[in-house]
Amino acid sequence: GENVEQHPSTLSVQEGDSAVIKCTYSDSASNYFPWYKQELGKRPQLIIDIRSNVGEKKDQRIAVTLNKTAKHFSLHITETQPEDSAVYFCVHSMRFGAGTRLTVKP
Amino acid sequence: EAQVTQNPRYLITVTGKKLTVTCSQNMNHEYMSWYRQDPGLGLRQIYYSMNVEVTDKGDVPEGYKVSRKEKRNFPLILESPSPNQTSLYFCASSFSQGGNQPQHFGDGTRLSIL
């Protein structure tokens, strides 16, 4: 079955710095690569997604890149703000990564 | 407002006492799913349903049952709850087969089995 590995498990950055979270996957059955953000005590919410016919997608300060050959996709957050502090999950073929707890220090 | 509604939000109960967590969506989504979330493990899929009367096991189905008699409802049933089912549970729905579409999540149900 599908195996999704997400790194790092925790990430602490200074406000204004960039943050990068990476996920690797094992099968190629799905062409859909979403990222979800879960704030403390809340539900996961989709923040950005990409399909395998493109290599990169941007939405203001967040972007997702996909490398199909290497089977990994990454979430990039630029100019981080304290409200970006949350747990982020990658998903592939219905499998969630274990999550990355991002802390943005003011 | 488009939403996925779970009830109850919190429940403390005892081992062996049957319970049901309800989930309802108002978006006419075909695909619905249940997850449990445990620290360090992300969200693991329990059961999913691709349409009415069609259900299938996810990665951690043991000890759970589901049904999909109507498109909008997808209840999760614990026939004989045990302490290892203490967890945070999320219901989710999406327009079609969940692996290729965004999922909309409910607010979660925190279950404690004593």
PDB file of C-alpha atoms in Angstrom:
ATOM      1  CA  GLY A   1       0.000   0.000   0.000  1.00  0.00           C
ATOM      2  CA  GLU A   2       0.852   3.661  -0.146  1.00  0.00           C
ATOM      3  CA  ASN A   3       3.453   5.012   2.298  1.00  0.00           C
ATOM      4  CA  VAL A   4       3.675   8.764   2.895  1.00  0.00           C
ATOM      5  CA  GLU A   5       6.608  10.124   4.865  1.00  0.00           C
ATOM      6  CA  GLN A   6       6.662  13.728   6.021  1.00  0.00           C
ATOM      7  CA  HIS A   7       9.627  15.713   7.340  1.00  0.00           C
ATOM      8  CA  PRO A   8      10.417  17.416   9.586  1.00  0.00           C
ATOM      9  CA  SER A   9       8.039  16.507  12.400  1.00  0.00           C
ATOM     10  CA  THR A  10       8.633  19.878  14.068  1.00  0.00           C
ATOM     11  CA  LEU A  11       9.871  23.147  12.620  1.00  0.00           C
ATOM     12  CA  SER A  12      10.529  26.409  14.415  1.00  0.00           C
ATOM     13  CA  VAL A  13      11.265  29.587  12.470  1.00  0.00           C
ATOM     14  CA  GLN A  14      11.543  33.279  13.158  1.00  0.00           C
ATOM     15  CA  GLU A  15       8.769  35.507  11.864  1.00  0.00           C
ATOM     16  CA  GLY A  16       9.561  36.563   8.307  1.00  0.00           C
ATOM     17  CA  ASP A  17      11.673  33.491   7.530  1.00  0.00           C
ATOM     18  CA  SER A  18      10.680  30.765   5.083  1.00  0.00           C
ATOM     19  CA  ALA A  19       9.526  27.263   5.985  1.00  0.00           C
ATOM     20  CA  VAL A  20       9.717  24.130   3.851  1.00  0.00           C
ATOM     21  CA  ILE A  21       8.013  20.807   4.581  1.00  0.00           C
ATOM     22  CA  LYS A  22       8.645  17.765   2.403  1.00  0.00           C
ATOM     23  CA  CYS A  23       6.684  14.599   1.756  1.00  0.00           C
ATOM     24  CA  THR A  24       7.696  11.481  -0.110  1.00  0.00           C
ATOM     25  CA  TYR A  25       5.266   8.910  -1.444  1.00  0.00           C
ATOM     26  CA  SER A  26       5.593   5.389  -2.741  1.00  0.00           C
ATOM     27  CA  ASP A  27       2.913   4.729  -5.350  1.00  0.00           C
ATOM     28  CA  SER A  28       1.831   6.682  -8.407  1.00  0.00           C
ATOM     29  CA  ALA A  29      -1.873   5.776  -8.362  1.00  0.00           C
ATOM     30  CA  SER A  30      -3.100   9.281  -7.543  1.00  0.00           C
ATOM     31  CA  ASN A  31      -2.320  12.484  -9.412  1.00  0.00           C
ATOM     32  CA  TYR A  32      -3.536  14.716  -6.582  1.00  0.00           C
ATOM     33  CA  PHE A  33      -1.289  16.221  -3.892  1.00  0.00           C
ATOM     34  CA  PRO A  34      -3.029  18.365  -1.248  1.00  0.00           C
ATOM     35  CA  TRP A  35      -1.757  20.058   1.892  1.00  0.00           C
ATOM     36  CA  TYR A  36      -3.922  20.646   4.949  1.00  0.00           C
ATOM     37  CA  LYS A  37      -3.425  23.006   7.866  1.00  0.00           C
ATOM     38  CA  GLN A  38      -4.766  22.167  11.311  1.00  0.00           C
ATOM     39  CA  GLU A  39      -4.781  24.864  13.949  1.00  0.00           C
ATOM     40  CA  LEU A  40      -4.916  23.847  17.576  1.00  0.00           C
ATOM     41  CA  GLY A  41      -8.273  22.311  18.443  1.00  0.00           C
ATOM     42  CA  LYS A  42      -9.654  22.780  14.938  1.00  0.00           C
ATOM     43  CA  ARG A  43     -10.385  20.677  11.884  1.00  0.00           C
ATOM     44  CA  PRO A  44      -7.868  20.165   9.061  1.00  0.00           C
ATOM     45  CA  GLN A  45      -8.456  22.602   6.213  1.00  0.00           C
ATOM     46  CA  LEU A  46      -7.126  22.501   2.686  1.00  0.00           C
ATOM     47  CA  ILE A  47      -4.619  25.286   2.022  1.00  0.00           C
ATOM     48  CA  ILE A  48      -3.218  24.331  -1.370  1.00  0.00           C
ATOM     49  CA  ASP A  49      -3.193  21.411  -3.770  1.00  0.00           C
ATOM     50  CA  ILE A  50      -1.519  20.409  -6.994  1.00  0.00           C
ATOM     51  CA  ARG A  51      -2.151  17.869  -9.702  1.00  0.00           C
ATOM     52  CA  SER A  52       0.607  15.976 -11.415  1.00  0.00           C
ATOM     53  CA  ASN A  53       0.282  17.753 -14.726  1.00  0.00           C
ATOM     54  CA  VAL A  54       2.050  20.778 -13.203  1.00  0.00           C
ATOM     55  CA  GLY A  55       5.264  21.086 -11.216  1.00  0.00           C
ATOM     56  CA  GLU A  56       4.502  24.109  -9.058  1.00  0.00           C
ATOM     57  CA  LYS A  57       1.544  26.118  -7.817  1.00  0.00           C
ATOM     58  CA  LYS A  58       1.571  29.336  -5.806  1.00  0.00           C
ATOM     59  CA  ASP A  59      -1.073  31.122  -3.773  1.00  0.00           C
ATOM     60  CA  GLN A  60       0.254  34.308  -2.207  1.00  0.00           C
ATOM     61  CA  ARG A  61       2.795  33.245   0.451  1.00  0.00           C
ATOM     62  CA  ILE A  62       2.368  29.503   0.022  1.00  0.00           C
ATOM     63  CA  ALA A  63       3.491  27.242  -2.795  1.00  0.00           C
ATOM     64  CA  VAL A  64       3.618  23.550  -3.512  1.00  0.00           C
ATOM     65  CA  THR A  65       6.221  21.891  -5.724  1.00  0.00           C
ATOM     66  CA  LEU A  66       6.055  18.380  -7.132  1.00  0.00           C
ATOM     67  CA  ASN A  67       8.846  16.133  -8.345  1.00  0.00           C
ATOM     68  CA  LYS A  68       7.189  13.071  -9.849  1.00  0.00           C
ATOM     69  CA  THR A  69      10.443  11.388 -10.768  1.00  0.00           C
ATOM     70  CA  ALA A  70      11.711  11.489  -7.196  1.00  0.00           C
ATOM     71  CA  LYS A  71       8.184  10.991  -5.794  1.00  0.00           C
ATOM     72  CA  HIS A  72       8.175  13.933  -3.451  1.00  0.00           C
ATOM     73  CA  PHE A  73       6.229  17.143  -3.016  1.00  0.00           C
ATOM     74  CA  SER A  74       6.914  20.083  -0.771  1.00  0.00           C
ATOM     75  CA  LEU A  75       5.086  22.931   0.898  1.00  0.00           C
ATOM     76  CA  HIS A  76       6.831  26.308   0.937  1.00  0.00           C
ATOM     77  CA  ILE A  77       5.703  29.177   3.144  1.00  0.00           C
ATOM     78  CA  THR A  78       7.454  32.512   2.693  1.00  0.00           C
ATOM     79  CA  GLU A  79       7.425  35.561   4.985  1.00  0.00           C
ATOM     80  CA  THR A  80       6.037  33.452   7.806  1.00  0.00           C
ATOM     81  CA  GLN A  81       3.710  35.044  10.339  1.00  0.00           C
ATOM     82  CA  PRO A  82       2.667  33.896  13.835  1.00  0.00           C
ATOM     83  CA  GLU A  83      -0.742  32.866  12.468  1.00  0.00           C
ATOM     84  CA  ASP A  84       1.023  30.296  10.277  1.00  0.00           C
ATOM     85  CA  SER A  85       1.753  28.335  13.470  1.00  0.00           C
ATOM     86  CA  ALA A  86      -0.162  25.058  13.115  1.00  0.00           C
ATOM     87  CA  VAL A  87       0.242  21.424  12.150  1.00  0.00           C
ATOM     88  CA  TYR A  88       0.535  20.792   8.423  1.00  0.00           C
ATOM     89  CA  PHE A  89      -0.307  17.512   6.713  1.00  0.00           C
ATOM     90  CA  CYS A  90       0.478  16.245   3.246  1.00  0.00           C
ATOM     91  CA  VAL A  91      -1.824  13.648   1.721  1.00  0.00           C
ATOM     92  CA  HIS A  92      -1.433  11.188  -1.121  1.00  0.00           C
ATOM     93  CA  SER A  93      -3.798   8.387  -2.151  1.00  0.00           C
ATOM     94  CA  MET A  94      -5.861   9.025   0.980  1.00  0.00           C
ATOM     95  CA  ARG A  95      -2.833   8.516   3.243  1.00  0.00           C
ATOM     96  CA  PHE A  96      -1.896  11.369   5.526  1.00  0.00           C
ATOM     97  CA  GLY A  97       1.651  12.152   6.489  1.00  0.00           C
ATOM     98  CA  ALA A  98       2.334  12.192  10.235  1.00  0.00           C
ATOM     99  CA  GLY A  99       2.262  15.979  10.281  1.00  0.00           C
ATOM    100  CA  THR A 100       4.681  18.860  10.853  1.00  0.00           C
ATOM    101  CA  ARG A 101       4.195  21.183  13.787  1.00  0.00           C
ATOM    102  CA  LEU A 102       5.295  24.632  12.618  1.00  0.00           C
ATOM    103  CA  THR A 103       5.983  27.310  15.204  1.00  0.00           C
ATOM    104  CA  VAL A 104       6.603  30.873  14.046  1.00  0.00           C
ATOM    105  CA  LYS A 105       8.264  32.946  16.734  1.00  0.00           C
ATOM    106  CA  PRO A 106       7.501  36.684  16.746  1.00  0.00           C
TER     107      PRO A 106
ATOM    108  CA  GLU B   1     -23.537  27.198   4.588  1.00  0.00           C
ATOM    109  CA  ALA B   2     -21.650  24.161   3.254  1.00  0.00           C
ATOM    110  CA  GLN B   3     -20.592  22.018   6.150  1.00  0.00           C
ATOM    111  CA  VAL B   4     -19.912  18.619   7.668  1.00  0.00           C
ATOM    112  CA  THR B   5     -21.594  18.195  11.045  1.00  0.00           C
ATOM    113  CA  GLN B   6     -20.489  15.662  13.633  1.00  0.00           C
ATOM    114  CA  ASN B   7     -22.189  14.800  16.901  1.00  0.00           C
ATOM    115  CA  PRO B   8     -21.364  14.589  19.688  1.00  0.00           C
ATOM    116  CA  ARG B   9     -18.287  16.822  19.911  1.00  0.00           C
ATOM    117  CA  TYR B  10     -17.169  15.222  23.166  1.00  0.00           C
ATOM    118  CA  LEU B  11     -18.061  11.919  24.799  1.00  0.00           C
ATOM    119  CA  ILE B  12     -16.761  10.094  27.837  1.00  0.00           C
ATOM    120  CA  THR B  13     -18.077   6.570  28.180  1.00  0.00           C
ATOM    121  CA  VAL B  14     -17.172   3.145  29.516  1.00  0.00           C
ATOM    122  CA  THR B  15     -15.789   0.002  27.946  1.00  0.00           C
ATOM    123  CA  GLY B  16     -18.393  -2.089  26.163  1.00  0.00           C
ATOM    124  CA  LYS B  17     -21.186   0.466  25.949  1.00  0.00           C
ATOM    125  CA  LYS B  18     -22.234   0.808  22.299  1.00  0.00           C
ATOM    126  CA  LEU B  19     -22.025   4.280  20.857  1.00  0.00           C
ATOM    127  CA  THR B  20     -22.669   6.026  17.554  1.00  0.00           C
ATOM    128  CA  VAL B  21     -21.052   9.178  16.230  1.00  0.00           C
ATOM    129  CA  THR B  22     -23.181  10.826  13.584  1.00  0.00           C
ATOM    130  CA  CYS B  23     -21.889  12.664  10.523  1.00  0.00           C
ATOM    131  CA  SER B  24     -23.946  14.638   8.058  1.00  0.00           C
ATOM    132  CA  GLN B  25     -22.964  16.758   5.049  1.00  0.00           C
ATOM    133  CA  ASN B  26     -25.093  19.198   3.054  1.00  0.00           C
ATOM    134  CA  MET B  27     -22.936  19.441  -0.080  1.00  0.00           C
ATOM    135  CA  ASN B  28     -24.353  16.429  -1.946  1.00  0.00           C
ATOM    136  CA  HIS B  29     -20.923  14.820  -1.802  1.00  0.00           C
ATOM    137  CA  GLU B  30     -20.609  11.223  -2.939  1.00  0.00           C
ATOM    138  CA  TYR B  31     -17.516  10.355  -0.937  1.00  0.00           C
ATOM    139  CA  MET B  32     -17.425  10.260   2.862  1.00  0.00           C
ATOM    140  CA  SER B  33     -14.778   9.021   5.233  1.00  0.00           C
ATOM    141  CA  TRP B  34     -13.926   8.567   8.897  1.00  0.00           C
ATOM    142  CA  TYR B  35     -10.490   9.181  10.394  1.00  0.00           C
ATOM    143  CA  ARG B  36      -8.972   8.895  13.797  1.00  0.00           C
ATOM    144  CA  GLN B  37      -6.198  11.233  14.881  1.00  0.00           C
ATOM    145  CA  ASP B  38      -3.642  10.177  17.452  1.00  0.00           C
ATOM    146  CA  PRO B  39      -0.492  12.110  18.468  1.00  0.00           C
ATOM    147  CA  GLY B  40       2.412  11.518  16.105  1.00  0.00           C
ATOM    148  CA  LEU B  41       0.370   9.353  13.733  1.00  0.00           C
ATOM    149  CA  GLY B  42      -1.453  11.887  11.608  1.00  0.00           C
ATOM    150  CA  LEU B  43      -4.949  10.983  10.496  1.00  0.00           C
ATOM    151  CA  ARG B  44      -5.625   7.327   9.766  1.00  0.00           C
ATOM    152  CA  GLN B  45      -8.602   6.274   7.727  1.00  0.00           C
ATOM    153  CA  ILE B  46     -11.081   3.954   9.419  1.00  0.00           C
ATOM    154  CA  TYR B  47     -13.784   3.442   6.766  1.00  0.00           C
ATOM    155  CA  TYR B  48     -14.891   5.220   3.647  1.00  0.00           C
ATOM    156  CA  SER B  49     -17.907   5.246   1.375  1.00  0.00           C
ATOM    157  CA  MET B  50     -17.927   6.055  -2.310  1.00  0.00           C
ATOM    158  CA  ASN B  51     -21.710   6.287  -2.507  1.00  0.00           C
ATOM    159  CA  VAL B  52     -24.959   5.110  -0.935  1.00  0.00           C
ATOM    160  CA  GLU B  53     -24.772   1.497   0.228  1.00  0.00           C
ATOM    161  CA  VAL B  54     -21.071   1.304  -0.755  1.00  0.00           C
ATOM    162  CA  THR B  55     -18.593   1.162   2.130  1.00  0.00           C
ATOM    163  CA  ASP B  56     -15.060  -0.136   2.443  1.00  0.00           C
ATOM    164  CA  LYS B  57     -12.356  -0.565   5.047  1.00  0.00           C
ATOM    165  CA  GLY B  58      -9.574   1.930   5.485  1.00  0.00           C
ATOM    166  CA  ASP B  59      -6.311   1.300   7.293  1.00  0.00           C
ATOM    167  CA  VAL B  60      -7.640   0.842  10.848  1.00  0.00           C
ATOM    168  CA  PRO B  61     -11.191  -0.628  10.642  1.00  0.00           C
ATOM    169  CA  GLU B  62     -11.023  -3.077  13.565  1.00  0.00           C
ATOM    170  CA  GLY B  63     -13.670  -2.388  16.207  1.00  0.00           C
ATOM    171  CA  TYR B  64     -15.717  -0.019  14.030  1.00  0.00           C
ATOM    172  CA  LYS B  65     -18.757  -0.244  11.780  1.00  0.00           C
ATOM    173  CA  VAL B  66     -20.324   2.231   9.389  1.00  0.00           C
ATOM    174  CA  SER B  67     -23.401   2.503   7.240  1.00  0.00           C
ATOM    175  CA  ARG B  68     -24.420   4.691   4.291  1.00  0.00           C
ATOM    176  CA  LYS B  69     -28.166   4.446   3.867  1.00  0.00           C
ATOM    177  CA  GLU B  70     -28.513   8.033   2.656  1.00  0.00           C
ATOM    178  CA  LYS B  71     -26.094  10.198   0.740  1.00  0.00           C
ATOM    179  CA  ARG B  72     -25.822  12.870   3.426  1.00  0.00           C
ATOM    180  CA  ASN B  73     -25.261  10.630   6.492  1.00  0.00           C
ATOM    181  CA  PHE B  74     -22.361   8.378   7.427  1.00  0.00           C
ATOM    182  CA  PRO B  75     -22.513   7.263  11.080  1.00  0.00           C
ATOM    183  CA  LEU B  76     -19.593   5.603  12.842  1.00  0.00           C
ATOM    184  CA  ILE B  77     -20.571   2.811  15.225  1.00  0.00           C
ATOM    185  CA  LEU B  78     -18.492   1.364  18.037  1.00  0.00           C
ATOM    186  CA  GLU B  79     -20.311  -1.806  19.058  1.00  0.00           C
ATOM    187  CA  SER B  80     -18.111  -2.559  22.074  1.00  0.00           C
ATOM    188  CA  PRO B  81     -15.746   0.358  22.686  1.00  0.00           C
ATOM    189  CA  SER B  82     -12.385  -0.283  24.307  1.00  0.00           C
ATOM    190  CA  PRO B  83      -9.830   2.133  25.812  1.00  0.00           C
ATOM    191  CA  ASN B  84      -7.571   1.888  22.724  1.00  0.00           C
ATOM    192  CA  GLN B  85     -10.340   3.605  20.763  1.00  0.00           C
ATOM    193  CA  THR B  86      -9.882   6.751  22.824  1.00  0.00           C
ATOM    194  CA  SER B  87      -9.021   9.270  20.142  1.00  0.00           C
ATOM    195  CA  LEU B  88     -10.065  12.327  18.164  1.00  0.00           C
ATOM    196  CA  TYR B  89     -12.335  11.378  15.272  1.00  0.00           C
ATOM    197  CA  PHE B  90     -13.000  13.329  12.098  1.00  0.00           C
ATOM    198  CA  CYS B  91     -15.594  12.802   9.425  1.00  0.00           C
ATOM    199  CA  ALA B  92     -14.845  14.158   5.963  1.00  0.00           C
ATOM    200  CA  SER B  93     -16.590  14.395   2.620  1.00  0.00           C
ATOM    201  CA  SER B  94     -15.606  15.210  -0.927  1.00  0.00           C
ATOM    202  CA  PHE B  95     -17.289  15.606  -4.272  1.00  0.00           C
ATOM    203  CA  SER B  96     -16.051  12.314  -5.661  1.00  0.00           C
ATOM    204  CA  GLN B  97     -13.482   9.650  -4.881  1.00  0.00           C
ATOM    205  CA  GLY B  98     -11.571  11.243  -2.042  1.00  0.00           C
ATOM    206  CA  GLY B  99      -8.094  10.582  -3.304  1.00  0.00           C
ATOM    207  CA  ASN B 100      -8.450  13.104  -6.109  1.00  0.00           C
ATOM    208  CA  GLN B 101     -10.591  15.820  -4.583  1.00  0.00           C
ATOM    209  CA  PRO B 102     -10.333  18.213  -1.627  1.00  0.00           C
ATOM    210  CA  GLN B 103     -11.906  16.906   1.546  1.00  0.00           C
ATOM    211  CA  HIS B 104     -14.134  18.917   3.865  1.00  0.00           C
ATOM    212  CA  PHE B 105     -13.827  17.974   7.514  1.00  0.00           C
ATOM    213  CA  GLY B 106     -16.205  18.138  10.431  1.00  0.00           C
ATOM    214  CA  ASP B 107     -15.166  19.772  13.699  1.00  0.00           C
ATOM    215  CA  GLY B 108     -14.147  16.463  15.271  1.00  0.00           C
ATOM    216  CA  THR B 109     -15.395  14.237  18.066  1.00  0.00           C
ATOM    217  CA  ARG B 110     -13.201  13.601  21.068  1.00  0.00           C
ATOM    218  CA  LEU B 111     -13.976  10.158  22.508  1.00  0.00           C
ATOM    219  CA  SER B 112     -12.691   8.924  25.847  1.00  0.00           C
ATOM    220  CA  ILE B 113     -13.318   5.267  26.654  1.00  0.00           C
ATOM    221  CA  LEU B 114     -12.706   4.425  30.315  1.00  0.00           C
TER     222      LEU B 114
END
